[in-house]
Amino acid sequence: MNSLWLSFSLRARLGFCSMLGQVRWGRAVVSKALAANPDDTYALATLAHWASQDQAWEAARDLLSRCVAIDPEDVQAWFNLGFTFERLEQFEEAERCFRRATERAPALDRAWYGLALALIAQDRLVEAVEVLQVNTRLQPMSPYGWYQLARVQADLGALDDAIATIARLRQFEPKVARQLERETGLCA
């Protein structure tokens, strides 16, 4: 049987398990699939997802590392691995993974956001501003990027920029804009 059919078959069986709320049965299905094909990235990613739901971040990291080793072009695996490294507070590794994801999928706004958070955690605020500007261009109606952008601009002392960002945020998320005004002491 070819690997495409195995992957489709695995997805169908896991969908059925999920629909019935049978995670234990699903884990058995994935384990059996991995025994037959240890390079099944879908099975590995599924186990990593369950590990992250259990907050078993090291296990998720190891599984996702196997995924990107098998398929270095898998953008979702790079993104998830970056997220996992962030949860483990390994911000340089998170940055590396998010950069790989953005190189492969430049329009993946959440990878840009994750990259910005990794840079902020490393106190690389100037770089974070540039990355957050990309994120807000890609996802102009999400308050998360705008919120972080205003916070970083304020931390850098670019108060006029922070005020302009808060004003932009006020156009579609007034509650978040008011929160930022309280937190930064700036008024847009």
mmCIF file with all atom_site columns, C-alpha atoms in Angstrom, residues 146-173 176-178 180-188:
data_model
loop_
_atom_site.group_PDB
_atom_site.id
_atom_site.type_symbol
_atom_site.label_atom_id
_atom_site.label_alt_id
_atom_site.label_comp_id
_atom_site.label_asym_id
_atom_site.label_entity_id
_atom_site.label_seq_id
_atom_site.pdbx_PDB_ins_code
_atom_site.Cartn_x
_atom_site.Cartn_y
_atom_site.Cartn_z
_atom_site.occupancy
_atom_site.B_iso_or_equiv
_atom_site.pdbx_formal_charge
_atom_site.auth_seq_id
_atom_site.auth_comp_id
_atom_site.auth_asym_id
_atom_site.auth_atom_id
_atom_site.pdbx_PDB_model_num
ATOM 1  C CA . TRP A 1 146 ? -1.156  45.598 17.422 1.00 0.00 ? 146 TRP A CA 1
ATOM 2  C CA . TYR A 1 147 ? -1.111  45.188 21.200 1.00 0.00 ? 147 TYR A CA 1
ATOM 3  C CA . GLN A 1 148 ? 2.454   43.835 21.201 1.00 0.00 ? 148 GLN A CA 1
ATOM 4  C CA . LEU A 1 149 ? 3.564   46.473 18.687 1.00 0.00 ? 149 LEU A CA 1
ATOM 5  C CA . ALA A 1 150 ? 2.304   49.318 20.890 1.00 0.00 ? 150 ALA A CA 1
ATOM 6  C CA . ARG A 1 151 ? 3.910   47.765 23.995 1.00 0.00 ? 151 ARG A CA 1
ATOM 7  C CA . VAL A 1 152 ? 7.285   47.379 22.282 1.00 0.00 ? 152 VAL A CA 1
ATOM 8  C CA . GLN A 1 153 ? 7.143   50.875 20.780 1.00 0.00 ? 153 GLN A CA 1
ATOM 9  C CA . ALA A 1 154 ? 6.414   52.302 24.242 1.00 0.00 ? 154 ALA A CA 1
ATOM 10 C CA . ASP A 1 155 ? 9.254   50.253 25.760 1.00 0.00 ? 155 ASP A CA 1
ATOM 11 C CA . LEU A 1 156 ? 11.608  51.637 23.107 1.00 0.00 ? 156 LEU A CA 1
ATOM 12 C CA . GLY A 1 157 ? 10.490  55.199 23.874 1.00 0.00 ? 157 GLY A CA 1
ATOM 13 C CA . ALA A 1 158 ? 8.844   55.641 20.461 1.00 0.00 ? 158 ALA A CA 1
ATOM 14 C CA . LEU A 1 159 ? 5.834   57.212 22.138 1.00 0.00 ? 159 LEU A CA 1
ATOM 15 C CA . ASP A 1 160 ? 4.345   58.878 19.043 1.00 0.00 ? 160 ASP A CA 1
ATOM 16 C CA . ASP A 1 161 ? 4.439   55.538 17.234 1.00 0.00 ? 161 ASP A CA 1
ATOM 17 C CA . ALA A 1 162 ? 2.883   53.776 20.223 1.00 0.00 ? 162 ALA A CA 1
ATOM 18 C CA . ILE A 1 163 ? 0.098   56.378 20.391 1.00 0.00 ? 163 ILE A CA 1
ATOM 19 C CA . ALA A 1 164 ? -0.578  55.950 16.659 1.00 0.00 ? 164 ALA A CA 1
ATOM 20 C CA . THR A 1 165 ? -0.699  52.183 17.091 1.00 0.00 ? 165 THR A CA 1
ATOM 21 C CA . ILE A 1 166 ? -3.129  52.487 19.994 1.00 0.00 ? 166 ILE A CA 1
ATOM 22 C CA . ALA A 1 167 ? -5.294  54.815 17.882 1.00 0.00 ? 167 ALA A CA 1
ATOM 23 C CA . ARG A 1 168 ? -5.297  52.238 15.070 1.00 0.00 ? 168 ARG A CA 1
ATOM 24 C CA . LEU A 1 169 ? -6.259  49.510 17.538 1.00 0.00 ? 169 LEU A CA 1
ATOM 25 C CA . ARG A 1 170 ? -9.064  51.675 18.929 1.00 0.00 ? 170 ARG A CA 1
ATOM 26 C CA . GLN A 1 171 ? -10.736 51.590 15.495 1.00 0.00 ? 171 GLN A CA 1
ATOM 27 C CA . PHE A 1 172 ? -11.631 47.916 15.860 1.00 0.00 ? 172 PHE A CA 1
ATOM 28 C CA . GLU A 1 173 ? -10.803 46.873 19.454 1.00 0.00 ? 173 GLU A CA 1
ATOM 29 C CA . VAL A 1 176 ? -7.871  46.519 24.128 1.00 0.00 ? 176 VAL A CA 1
ATOM 30 C CA . ALA A 1 177 ? -6.873  50.098 23.231 1.00 0.00 ? 177 ALA A CA 1
ATOM 31 C CA . ARG A 1 178 ? -8.125  51.344 26.616 1.00 0.00 ? 178 ARG A CA 1
ATOM 32 C CA . LEU A 1 180 ? -3.029  49.601 26.528 1.00 0.00 ? 180 LEU A CA 1
ATOM 33 C CA . GLU A 1 181 ? -3.586  53.228 27.515 1.00 0.00 ? 181 GLU A CA 1
ATOM 34 C CA . ARG A 1 182 ? -3.843  52.174 31.153 1.00 0.00 ? 182 ARG A CA 1
ATOM 35 C CA . GLU A 1 183 ? -0.776  49.939 30.942 1.00 0.00 ? 183 GLU A CA 1
ATOM 36 C CA . THR A 1 184 ? 1.443   52.401 29.077 1.00 0.00 ? 184 THR A CA 1
ATOM 37 C CA . GLY A 1 185 ? 0.102   55.668 30.475 1.00 0.00 ? 185 GLY A CA 1
ATOM 38 C CA . LEU A 1 186 ? -0.292  56.891 26.888 1.00 0.00 ? 186 LEU A CA 1
ATOM 39 C CA . CYS A 1 187 ? -3.462  58.429 25.533 1.00 0.00 ? 187 CYS A CA 1
ATOM 40 C CA . ALA A 1 188 ? -4.389  58.122 21.869 1.00 0.00 ? 188 ALA A CA 1
#
